[in-house]
Short mmCIF file of C-alpha atoms and ligand atoms in Angstrom, two decimals:
data_model
loop_
_atom_site.label_atom_id
_atom_site.label_comp_id
_atom_site.label_asym_id
_atom_site.label_seq_id
_atom_site.Cartn_x
_atom_site.Cartn_y
_atom_site.Cartn_z
CA MET Q 1 0.00 0.00 0.00
CA THR Q 2 1.16 3.45 -0.82
CA SER Q 3 0.01 6.58 0.91
CA ALA Q 4 0.34 9.76 -1.07
CA SER Q 5 0.46 13.21 0.45
CA ARG Q 6 -0.36 16.17 -1.69
CA GLY Q 7 0.23 19.80 -0.86
CA PHE Q 8 -1.72 22.92 -1.73
CA LEU Q 9 -1.53 23.49 -5.46
CA GLY Q 10 -1.75 27.28 -5.43
CA ARG Q 11 -3.61 29.33 -7.98
CA ARG Q 12 -3.39 28.48 -11.66
CA ARG Q 13 -1.34 30.99 -13.60
CA THR Q 14 -2.58 32.12 -16.96
CA ASP Q 15 0.19 34.56 -17.91
CA ALA Q 16 2.94 32.01 -18.64
CA ASP Q 17 4.66 31.72 -22.04
CA PRO Q 18 2.75 28.82 -23.63
CA SER Q 19 5.87 27.55 -25.39
CA ARG Q 20 7.29 26.64 -21.99
CA ILE Q 21 4.33 24.49 -20.97
CA PRO Q 22 4.34 20.85 -22.15
CA PRO Q 23 1.05 19.43 -23.45
CA GLY Q 24 -1.61 18.81 -20.82
CA GLN Q 25 0.21 20.77 -18.08
CA TYR Q 26 -0.86 23.87 -16.13
CA VAL Q 27 1.37 26.29 -14.22
CA THR Q 28 1.14 26.52 -10.45
CA THR Q 29 2.63 29.15 -8.16
CA GLY Q 30 2.30 26.81 -5.18
CA PHE Q 31 4.83 24.19 -4.27
CA PRO Q 32 3.00 20.87 -4.10
CA VAL Q 33 4.52 18.05 -2.06
CA LEU Q 34 4.20 14.61 -3.61
CA SER Q 35 5.65 11.73 -1.63
CA ALA Q 36 4.81 8.03 -1.67
CA GLY Q 37 5.22 7.31 2.02
CA PRO Q 38 6.65 9.15 5.01
CA THR Q 39 9.43 11.75 4.88
CA PRO Q 40 12.81 10.35 5.99
CA HIS Q 41 15.05 12.61 8.09
CA THR Q 42 18.65 11.54 7.53
CA PRO Q 43 21.10 13.92 9.23
CA VAL Q 44 23.98 14.99 7.03
CA ASP Q 45 26.54 13.35 9.33
CA ARG Q 46 24.97 9.99 8.45
CA TRP Q 47 24.38 10.80 4.78
CA THR Q 48 26.53 9.37 2.00
CA PHE Q 49 26.23 9.33 -1.77
CA SER Q 50 27.32 6.07 -3.40
CA LEU Q 51 27.91 4.68 -6.87
CA ARG Q 52 27.53 0.91 -6.95
CA GLY Q 53 26.72 -1.87 -9.39
CA ALA Q 54 28.50 -2.07 -12.73
CA VAL Q 55 31.37 0.19 -11.78
CA ASP Q 56 35.07 -0.74 -11.60
CA GLU Q 57 35.47 0.88 -8.18
CA PRO Q 58 32.40 1.57 -6.03
CA VAL Q 59 32.59 5.13 -4.67
CA SER Q 60 31.04 6.72 -1.61
CA TRP Q 61 31.22 10.36 -0.55
CA THR Q 62 30.40 11.77 2.86
CA TRP Q 63 28.29 14.96 2.96
CA ASP Q 64 31.38 17.15 3.30
CA GLU Q 65 33.24 15.31 0.55
CA PHE Q 66 30.22 15.58 -1.71
CA ARG Q 67 29.78 19.30 -1.07
CA ALA Q 68 33.51 19.78 -1.78
CA LEU Q 69 32.88 18.56 -5.35
CA GLY Q 70 31.47 22.03 -6.02
CA SER Q 71 27.97 23.25 -6.76
CA GLU Q 72 26.27 25.28 -9.44
CA ASP Q 73 23.05 27.28 -9.50
CA ILE Q 74 20.27 25.98 -11.75
CA THR Q 75 17.09 27.85 -12.70
CA THR Q 76 14.66 25.48 -14.35
CA ASP Q 77 11.04 24.52 -14.95
CA ILE Q 78 9.66 21.28 -13.52
CA HIS Q 79 6.74 19.20 -14.77
CA CYS Q 80 4.84 16.70 -12.62
CA VAL Q 81 2.94 13.85 -14.25
CA THR Q 82 -0.15 14.90 -12.23
CA LYS Q 83 -0.16 17.94 -14.58
CA TRP Q 84 1.27 20.83 -12.58
CA SER Q 85 4.34 22.65 -13.81
CA LYS Q 86 6.38 25.14 -11.82
CA LEU Q 87 8.49 27.67 -13.69
CA ASP Q 88 11.87 29.17 -12.85
CA THR Q 89 12.65 27.15 -9.74
CA GLU Q 90 16.06 28.09 -8.33
CA ARG Q 91 18.22 25.34 -6.97
CA THR Q 92 21.86 24.67 -6.17
CA GLY Q 93 23.57 21.34 -6.55
CA VAL Q 94 26.37 19.14 -7.79
CA SER Q 95 26.30 18.27 -11.48
CA LEU Q 96 26.08 14.54 -12.24
CA ASP Q 97 28.86 15.23 -14.77
CA THR Q 98 31.09 15.99 -11.78
CA VAL Q 99 29.86 12.96 -9.84
CA LEU Q 100 30.41 10.59 -12.76
CA ALA Q 101 33.70 12.10 -13.96
CA GLY Q 102 36.44 9.50 -13.82
CA VAL Q 103 34.00 6.63 -13.28
CA HIS Q 104 34.72 3.75 -15.62
CA THR Q 105 31.67 1.70 -16.49
CA SER Q 106 30.16 -0.19 -19.40
CA ALA Q 107 26.70 0.44 -17.94
CA ARG Q 108 24.08 2.41 -19.87
CA HIS Q 109 21.37 2.52 -17.19
CA ALA Q 110 21.01 3.82 -13.66
CA LEU Q 111 18.64 2.84 -10.87
CA VAL Q 112 18.48 5.72 -8.40
CA PHE Q 113 18.12 4.72 -4.75
CA CYS Q 114 16.92 6.76 -1.79
CA ASP Q 115 16.21 6.75 1.92
CA GLY Q 116 12.71 5.31 2.34
CA GLY Q 117 13.14 2.80 -0.47
CA TYR Q 118 11.94 4.85 -3.47
CA THR Q 119 13.70 4.08 -6.73
CA THR Q 120 13.55 5.40 -10.28
CA ASN Q 121 15.39 4.37 -13.43
CA LEU Q 122 16.85 6.36 -16.27
CA PRO Q 123 19.53 6.11 -18.93
CA ILE Q 124 22.94 7.35 -17.81
CA ALA Q 125 22.88 9.53 -20.95
CA ASP Q 126 20.06 11.50 -19.31
CA LEU Q 127 22.17 12.14 -16.21
CA THR Q 128 25.18 13.53 -18.07
CA GLY Q 129 25.74 16.43 -20.45
CA GLY Q 130 24.59 19.19 -18.09
CA LYS Q 131 21.11 17.71 -17.65
CA ALA Q 132 21.02 16.47 -14.04
CA TRP Q 133 22.14 17.50 -10.55
CA ILE Q 134 22.07 16.36 -6.96
CA VAL Q 135 20.56 19.48 -5.39
CA HIS Q 136 20.85 20.49 -1.75
CA SER Q 137 19.38 23.99 -1.82
CA PHE Q 138 16.19 25.67 -3.01
CA ALA Q 139 16.09 29.45 -3.51
CA GLY Q 140 19.34 29.74 -1.56
CA ALA Q 141 18.16 27.84 1.53
CA PRO Q 142 18.84 24.21 2.49
CA LEU Q 143 16.34 21.91 0.81
CA GLU Q 144 13.39 21.18 3.13
CA ALA Q 145 12.95 17.54 4.15
CA GLN Q 146 9.49 17.35 2.56
CA HIS Q 147 11.02 18.40 -0.77
CA GLY Q 148 13.83 15.85 -0.56
CA GLY Q 149 16.37 17.32 1.82
CA PRO Q 150 19.16 16.91 2.55
CA ALA Q 151 19.56 16.15 -1.17
CA ARG Q 152 17.49 15.13 -4.16
CA LEU Q 153 18.06 14.35 -7.79
CA LEU Q 154 16.98 17.03 -10.28
CA VAL Q 155 16.37 15.89 -13.88
CA PRO Q 156 14.19 18.71 -15.20
CA HIS Q 157 13.82 17.45 -18.78
CA LEU Q 158 11.87 14.38 -17.56
CA TYR Q 159 8.66 14.24 -15.51
CA PHE Q 160 9.38 15.15 -11.91
CA TRP Q 161 8.90 11.63 -10.52
CA LYS Q 162 12.37 10.91 -11.95
CA SER Q 163 13.80 13.61 -9.62
CA ALA Q 164 14.15 11.32 -6.63
CA LYS Q 165 13.97 12.91 -3.20
CA TRP Q 166 16.26 11.80 -0.32
CA VAL Q 167 18.67 10.39 -2.86
CA ARG Q 168 21.55 8.25 -1.63
CA GLY Q 169 23.14 7.01 -4.80
CA LEU Q 170 23.08 5.36 -8.18
CA GLU Q 171 23.24 1.71 -9.08
CA LEU Q 172 24.86 1.56 -12.51
CA ARG Q 173 23.41 -1.28 -14.55
CA ASP Q 174 24.01 -3.02 -17.86
CA GLU Q 175 20.31 -3.94 -17.99
CA ASP Q 176 17.50 -1.45 -17.36
CA GLU Q 177 15.41 -2.09 -14.23
CA PRO Q 178 12.13 -0.24 -13.65
CA GLY Q 179 11.85 1.85 -10.49
CA PHE Q 180 8.97 2.41 -8.06
CA TRP Q 181 6.45 4.26 -10.25
CA GLU Q 182 7.69 2.67 -13.46
CA ARG Q 183 6.67 -0.74 -12.03
CA TYR Q 184 3.23 0.73 -11.24
CA GLY Q 185 2.61 1.63 -14.88
CA TYR Q 186 4.28 4.99 -15.29
CA HIS Q 187 6.20 5.45 -18.52
CA ASN Q 188 9.70 4.01 -18.47
CA TYR Q 189 11.26 7.22 -19.84
CA GLY Q 190 8.83 10.07 -19.08
CA ASP Q 191 9.42 12.88 -21.58
CA PRO Q 192 6.86 15.62 -20.74
CA TRP Q 193 7.08 17.12 -24.24
CA LYS Q 194 5.95 13.76 -25.70
CA GLU Q 195 3.42 13.34 -22.88
CA GLN Q 196 4.94 10.00 -21.86
CA ARG Q 197 2.92 9.69 -18.65
CA TYR Q 198 2.00 6.01 -18.54
CA SER Q 199 3.36 2.87 -20.16
CA GLY Q 200 1.95 2.75 -23.68
CA ASP Q 201 1.88 6.56 -24.12
N1 MTE Z 301 12.01 9.49 -2.75
C1 MTE Z 301 10.97 9.98 -3.44
N2 MTE Z 301 11.22 10.85 -4.42
C2 MTE Z 301 10.19 11.36 -5.15
C3 MTE Z 301 8.88 11.00 -4.88
C4 MTE Z 301 8.64 10.09 -3.82
O1 MTE Z 301 7.49 9.70 -3.53
N3 MTE Z 301 9.71 9.61 -3.12
N4 MTE Z 301 7.83 11.54 -5.63
C5 MTE Z 301 8.18 12.04 -6.96
C6 MTE Z 301 7.13 12.82 -7.56
S1 MTE Z 301 5.84 11.98 -8.26
C7 MTE Z 301 7.20 14.18 -7.66
S2 MTE Z 301 6.05 15.08 -8.52
C8 MTE Z 301 8.27 14.92 -6.97
C9 MTE Z 301 7.64 15.90 -5.99
O2 MTE Z 301 8.64 16.69 -5.41
P1 MTE Z 301 8.19 17.80 -4.37
O3 MTE Z 301 7.48 17.06 -3.25
O4 MTE Z 301 9.42 18.50 -3.94
O5 MTE Z 301 7.24 18.72 -5.10
O6 MTE Z 301 9.17 14.09 -6.26
C10 MTE Z 301 9.46 12.88 -6.90
N5 MTE Z 301 10.48 12.24 -6.14
MO1 MO Z 302 4.86 13.58 -9.68
#
């Protein structure tokens, strides 16, 4: 059984540039919370980020080591499969290009793992090339626990369920493996511009 919590959606905006809104989406000024299950609270002194699976040398960073990799600011739009989009969200995080630099792997797929047991899968090609970050801040403040703090994945070009909250690492895989929502019938890839919401879309 899954319990879903859903926050206040805010008013619907009508003044947004339509070319920024994928098909079937509406813009919200609220900040909905969507979590399958309770919010974990892992303190940063017990947090690590790990690369495991099909990797020559498994790697694990402590919070301080991870933060020392260096962060960048990202301003981006996000699109939830339940049809809200939020424009110009400001976040700070470590690029997956930095995280994966120097990692030798034949793997093409990643299964993202998190505190609380949530998983999601995506091609490694969608994590690299300036397209994905592990973010720790929102609008200059530490990321709130309900929104994935201390750190979450941000993959803004895919539906927001791929942006796993409370992220703890990546399992690099030769074979693709569906994650939590993907096993429940969500689309395996989830491109909002192609409206890939559910398997078969
Ligand atoms: N660990 C985890 N990450 C998750 C989820 C979740 O239930 N657990 N929900 C996903 C979904 S469906 C959405 S829309 C976003 C919601 O992020 P927010 O609560 O910060 O708005 O987180 C995604 N990441
Ligand atoms: Mo979502």
